[in-house]
Amino acid sequence: MIFDFPQLLKSLQLKVTPQRLAILESMSTARTYLSPEEVQGQVQLRAACKVGLPTIYRNLEELSSQGVISKILHPNRQLYYYFCANRDHHHHFVCLVCRTVQDIHDCGCAALAGQIDGQVDVHIMQALGTCRRCCNQNA
Amino acid sequence: MIFDFPQLLKSLQLKVTPQRLAILESMSTARTYLSPEEVQGQVQLRAACKVGLPTIYRNLEELSSQGVISKILHPNRQLYYYFCANRDHHHHFVCLVCRTVQDIHDCGCAALAGQIDGQVDVHIMQALGTCRRCCNQNA
DNA sequence: CTATTAAATCGAAATCATTTCTATTTAGAA
DNA sequence: TTCTAAATAGAAATGATTTCGATTTAATAG
Ligand SMILES: [Mn+2]
Ligand SMILES: [Mn+2]
Ligand SMILES: [Zn+2]
Ligand SMILES: [Zn+2]
């Protein structure tokens, strides 16, 4: 799967900066969710371009709020981010051992609106656990 | 609904301290979710007993991990807590305007385990929005 | 009712992920 | 090329949460 990141950024009304391209490049090739500091490390490795942590934070948040990447609410209370090519509404299962991510296609949230006396603006849904590979390695 | 908090604490293997009783008392009568600082304020008002913030934090976390109260993941990234008498597995809809909470009885998470290649240890699920009362007041 | 002790509390201080600030640079439009 | 709003960098601040060591206390047993 190949991404036209400059085009993507333009469509989001964001300037195409080397920093943003490096962040997107790193996120899209990561096989696990990453902390902002880890993203910085990846960027430095791959793009040999130094990007300040505030810039990383600002862009991860921007990309996340625009739906390009998704935010992982880790039990350790820090934020992690994950690039998911799947553009449809869906959620994630997160392996806390190896940090891989699986899509949850049927989150059952369609049934939500009906039972709420009010208007649902967002819903958070996340499953956390141990993937099969990691389960097997433990046993 | 009346609670035997001393008995509850004993069943959790926790010492029955005035601080804990004051915290439980305050939580159980609150009609909205509360921040740890707000819990401290309530405790001071009702019990006229000064409780340090670290004690509040420690106990809210303890009670939450034992399932006595539930944790609200607010978009502002701070933690809030809410006492819910409903002991069954369920989730919450949170009004971000007036901070009231509604139970979500059917979270659809039964369908979860089937589509995950691994073992789900916990799932987070929370709906955030505006309750009907608050919707109407805006319009 | 003491004595004992592990658990709990306290207040001050530390932590540290995240945000803010200001000066400087730069992408993109004209 | 010129211009300008947007973006970045680095240093510093923020502030919710946690840690620390000293002190108190609930619960248990004698
Ligand atoms: Mn996904
Ligand atoms: Mn509830
Ligand atoms: Zn795994
Ligand atoms: Zn409301």
XYZ file of C-alpha atoms (C1' of nucleotides) and ligand atoms in Angstrom:
342
model
C 0.000 0.000 0.000
C 1.475 3.326 -1.068
C 0.433 6.665 0.307
C 0.625 10.078 -1.266
C 1.381 11.960 1.915
C 1.879 15.389 0.300
C -1.550 15.050 -1.245
C -3.001 13.850 2.046
C -1.586 16.854 3.879
C -2.938 19.228 1.255
C -6.365 17.701 1.573
C -6.184 18.413 5.288
C -5.150 22.030 4.643
C -1.783 21.452 6.243
C 1.518 22.631 4.835
C 3.747 19.923 3.441
C 6.789 20.134 5.697
C 9.673 17.660 5.878
C 8.828 17.107 9.525
C 5.261 16.100 8.740
C 6.326 13.814 5.929
C 8.881 12.151 8.188
C 6.288 11.650 10.912
C 3.761 10.175 8.492
C 6.408 7.972 6.916
C 7.461 6.630 10.307
C 3.921 6.092 11.509
C 2.828 4.284 8.368
C 5.611 1.736 8.520
C 5.428 1.046 12.254
C 3.961 -2.339 13.079
C 3.113 -1.345 16.640
C 1.720 1.677 18.388
C 4.321 4.274 19.324
C 4.807 6.903 21.984
C 5.628 10.447 20.871
C 9.221 9.937 21.950
C 9.434 6.713 19.982
C 8.074 8.510 16.946
C 10.830 11.063 17.382
C 13.385 8.265 17.512
C 12.008 6.669 14.328
C 11.974 9.983 12.519
C 15.577 10.621 13.428
C 16.640 7.172 12.228
C 14.783 7.158 8.964
C 14.800 10.751 7.872
C 18.015 11.879 9.547
C 16.065 15.017 10.227
C 15.822 16.312 13.765
C 12.292 17.070 14.883
C 11.552 18.658 18.221
C 9.265 16.882 20.646
C 6.717 19.712 20.716
C 6.444 19.391 16.956
C 5.882 15.654 17.288
C 3.180 16.165 19.896
C 1.496 18.912 17.895
C 1.386 16.881 14.712
C 0.353 13.595 16.275
C -2.546 15.382 17.895
C -3.463 17.159 14.671
C -3.326 13.967 12.619
C -5.261 12.124 15.255
C -7.989 14.730 15.477
C -8.317 14.607 11.698
C -8.667 10.846 11.834
C -5.455 10.019 9.977
C -3.953 8.157 12.902
C -5.571 6.790 15.994
C -4.852 7.358 19.618
C -4.258 4.493 22.034
C -5.280 5.089 25.647
C -2.740 2.946 27.441
C -3.410 1.763 30.998
C -0.157 3.484 31.960
C -1.998 6.712 31.217
C 0.272 7.827 28.434
C -0.801 8.383 24.894
C 0.338 6.232 22.011
C -0.448 6.540 18.342
C -1.045 4.126 15.527
C -1.420 4.553 11.821
C -4.280 2.537 10.416
C -4.908 2.321 6.730
C -8.501 1.334 7.346
C -10.486 4.533 6.835
C -13.837 3.221 8.014
C -15.132 3.677 11.520
C -13.681 0.933 13.647
C -11.825 0.267 16.875
C -8.750 -1.525 18.070
C -7.547 -4.427 20.106
C -4.145 -3.704 21.575
C -1.680 -6.341 22.743
C -0.003 -4.979 25.845
C 2.897 -7.388 25.487
C 4.103 -6.861 21.925
C 2.087 -3.706 21.244
C 0.564 -4.912 18.025
C -2.880 -3.760 17.021
C -5.840 -5.606 15.538
C -8.899 -4.047 14.012
C -12.238 -4.556 15.663
C -14.753 -4.350 12.873
C -17.975 -4.821 14.739
C -17.900 -2.634 17.833
C -21.617 -2.887 18.453
C -21.862 0.835 18.931
C -24.728 1.145 16.511
C -26.979 0.044 19.357
C -25.654 2.901 21.438
C -27.638 5.929 20.353
C -30.922 4.204 21.051
C -30.366 3.656 24.740
C -28.954 7.112 25.538
C -31.113 10.044 26.554
C -29.026 12.627 24.752
C -26.631 13.081 21.886
C -23.483 10.963 21.634
C -20.634 13.047 20.234
C -17.823 10.525 20.482
C -17.391 7.081 21.795
C -14.222 5.529 23.044
C -13.889 1.826 22.714
C -10.773 -0.192 23.089
C -9.955 -3.740 23.966
C -6.699 -4.493 25.739
C -5.083 -7.839 26.288
C -2.657 -10.363 24.920
C -2.526 -11.457 21.309
C -2.450 -15.145 20.458
C 1.206 -15.156 19.554
C 2.092 -13.657 22.940
C -0.304 -15.985 24.774
C 1.455 -18.961 23.238
C 4.927 -17.720 24.062
C 3.973 -17.411 27.708
C 2.583 -20.929 27.896
C -30.378 2.910 48.830
C -28.249 2.531 51.946
C -24.722 1.259 52.013
C -22.813 -0.441 54.760
C -19.465 1.084 53.968
C -17.573 -0.387 56.925
C -18.704 -3.809 55.831
C -17.807 -3.054 52.230
C -14.298 -1.994 53.226
C -13.827 -5.102 55.304
C -14.908 -7.281 52.417
C -12.202 -5.590 50.355
C -9.596 -6.229 53.071
C -9.188 -2.522 53.665
C -9.007 -0.875 57.047
C -12.042 1.167 58.018
C -10.615 4.658 58.340
C -12.549 7.905 58.712
C -10.921 9.122 55.505
C -12.193 6.165 53.522
C -15.675 6.435 54.943
C -15.755 10.138 54.118
C -14.616 9.470 50.574
C -17.207 6.736 50.055
C -19.922 8.872 51.590
C -19.106 11.777 49.298
C -18.845 9.617 46.203
C -22.104 7.833 46.847
C -24.118 11.007 47.136
C -22.580 12.852 44.208
C -24.874 13.141 41.222
C -22.029 13.833 38.812
C -18.546 12.536 38.255
C -15.881 14.255 40.332
C -12.202 15.051 40.074
C -9.949 14.038 42.964
C -9.752 17.671 44.061
C -13.513 17.937 43.989
C -13.769 14.816 46.089
C -11.439 16.464 48.574
C -13.690 19.514 48.653
C -16.796 17.389 49.232
C -15.109 15.437 51.985
C -14.084 18.604 53.738
C -17.608 20.020 53.530
C -19.487 16.944 54.653
C -17.142 15.297 57.081
C -15.279 18.349 58.322
C -12.300 16.051 58.216
C -9.226 17.111 56.312
C -7.937 14.499 53.899
C -4.720 14.957 51.968
C -4.785 14.809 48.202
C -2.406 11.823 48.018
C -4.817 9.924 50.236
C -7.695 10.849 47.935
C -5.781 9.718 44.875
C -4.668 6.491 46.511
C -8.149 5.553 47.635
C -9.954 6.516 44.468
C -7.547 4.340 42.537
C -7.925 1.481 45.012
C -11.728 1.651 44.973
C -11.745 1.928 41.227
C -9.461 -1.050 40.728
C -11.711 -3.068 43.038
C -14.717 -2.068 40.977
C -16.467 -0.055 43.678
C -16.347 3.170 41.709
C -15.712 3.777 38.048
C -13.175 5.890 36.306
C -14.138 8.452 33.694
C -11.601 9.099 30.941
C -12.303 12.739 30.204
C -11.223 14.259 26.895
C -9.270 16.813 28.920
C -7.070 13.892 29.892
C -7.757 14.109 33.589
C -9.312 11.357 35.603
C -12.744 11.627 37.156
C -14.573 9.140 39.311
C -18.165 8.129 39.716
C -19.934 5.908 42.174
C -22.383 3.597 40.524
C -24.680 1.382 42.531
C -25.149 -0.908 39.569
C -22.828 -3.828 40.249
C -23.235 -5.576 36.905
C -20.855 -5.129 34.030
C -21.881 -2.032 32.170
C -20.563 1.215 30.765
C -21.334 4.902 30.919
C -22.540 7.802 28.878
C -21.099 11.025 30.199
C -22.579 14.469 29.599
C -19.667 16.842 29.145
C -21.843 19.851 29.903
C -23.484 18.987 33.226
C -21.291 15.952 34.013
C -24.141 13.618 34.725
C -23.772 9.941 33.952
C -26.141 7.438 32.364
C -25.739 3.710 32.352
C -25.213 1.927 29.067
C -26.645 -1.511 29.579
C -25.972 -3.077 26.228
C -22.402 -2.298 25.242
C -22.258 -4.956 22.555
C -18.953 -6.202 23.879
C -20.142 -9.782 23.974
C -19.387 -9.925 20.277
C -15.851 -8.818 20.988
C -14.017 -11.966 21.992
C -15.046 -13.750 18.813
C -13.341 -11.389 16.410
C -10.058 -11.013 18.305
C -7.077 -13.263 17.751
C -6.014 -13.260 21.385
C -7.273 -12.806 24.876
C -9.156 -9.665 25.864
C -8.259 -8.688 29.428
C -10.168 -5.430 29.714
C -12.216 -3.298 27.456
C -12.726 0.391 27.738
C -15.939 1.760 26.418
C -17.372 5.155 27.020
C -19.765 7.423 25.223
C -19.353 11.160 25.581
C -21.761 13.869 24.573
C -24.605 16.053 25.683
C -27.568 14.829 27.658
C -31.074 15.724 26.521
C -31.600 18.306 29.232
C -28.412 20.108 28.185
C -29.263 19.798 24.485
C -32.575 21.517 25.098
C -31.088 24.308 27.159
C -28.727 25.159 24.328
C -31.471 25.277 21.694
C -7.585 -2.754 78.463
C -2.614 -2.536 76.817
C 0.922 -3.949 73.489
C 2.143 -4.894 68.859
C 2.395 -4.193 64.076
C 1.182 -3.725 59.444
C -1.463 -0.517 57.034
C -2.746 4.093 56.273
C -2.223 8.986 56.421
C 0.197 13.399 56.066
C 2.657 17.275 53.930
C 6.382 18.399 51.348
C 8.882 17.501 47.481
C 9.693 15.202 43.171
C 8.223 13.502 38.780
C 7.652 13.833 34.015
C 4.512 13.754 30.102
C 2.699 17.455 27.898
C 2.135 22.317 26.815
C 3.400 27.045 26.315
C 6.282 30.723 24.826
C 9.004 33.491 21.747
C 12.161 33.958 18.233
C 13.155 32.123 13.856
C 12.283 29.665 9.701
C 9.634 28.264 5.784
C 5.836 26.655 2.555
C 2.879 28.369 -0.547
C 0.542 32.055 -2.757
C 0.788 36.365 -5.369
C 11.082 37.358 -5.920
C 8.233 39.052 -2.144
C 5.106 38.458 1.338
C 2.696 36.359 5.107
C 0.478 33.070 7.790
C 1.747 28.716 9.366
C 5.132 25.816 11.272
C 9.265 24.694 13.858
C 12.893 24.755 17.534
C 14.545 24.915 22.031
C 14.058 26.353 26.454
C 11.076 26.856 30.113
C 6.749 26.241 32.490
C 2.892 23.513 33.799
C 0.267 20.758 36.814
C -1.866 16.405 37.637
C -0.144 12.613 39.868
C 3.262 10.060 42.559
C 6.818 9.327 45.834
C 9.072 9.869 50.212
C 9.982 9.522 55.150
C 7.979 10.461 59.346
C 3.954 9.830 62.104
C -0.466 8.002 63.258
C -3.874 4.487 63.694
C -6.976 0.353 63.005
C -7.107 -4.176 64.067
C -5.507 -8.122 66.395
C -3.979 -10.838 70.236
C -2.630 -11.406 75.010
Mn -7.390 -0.093 12.604
Mn -23.306 2.958 36.034
Zn 1.193 -9.662 21.395
Zn -26.036 17.283 30.593
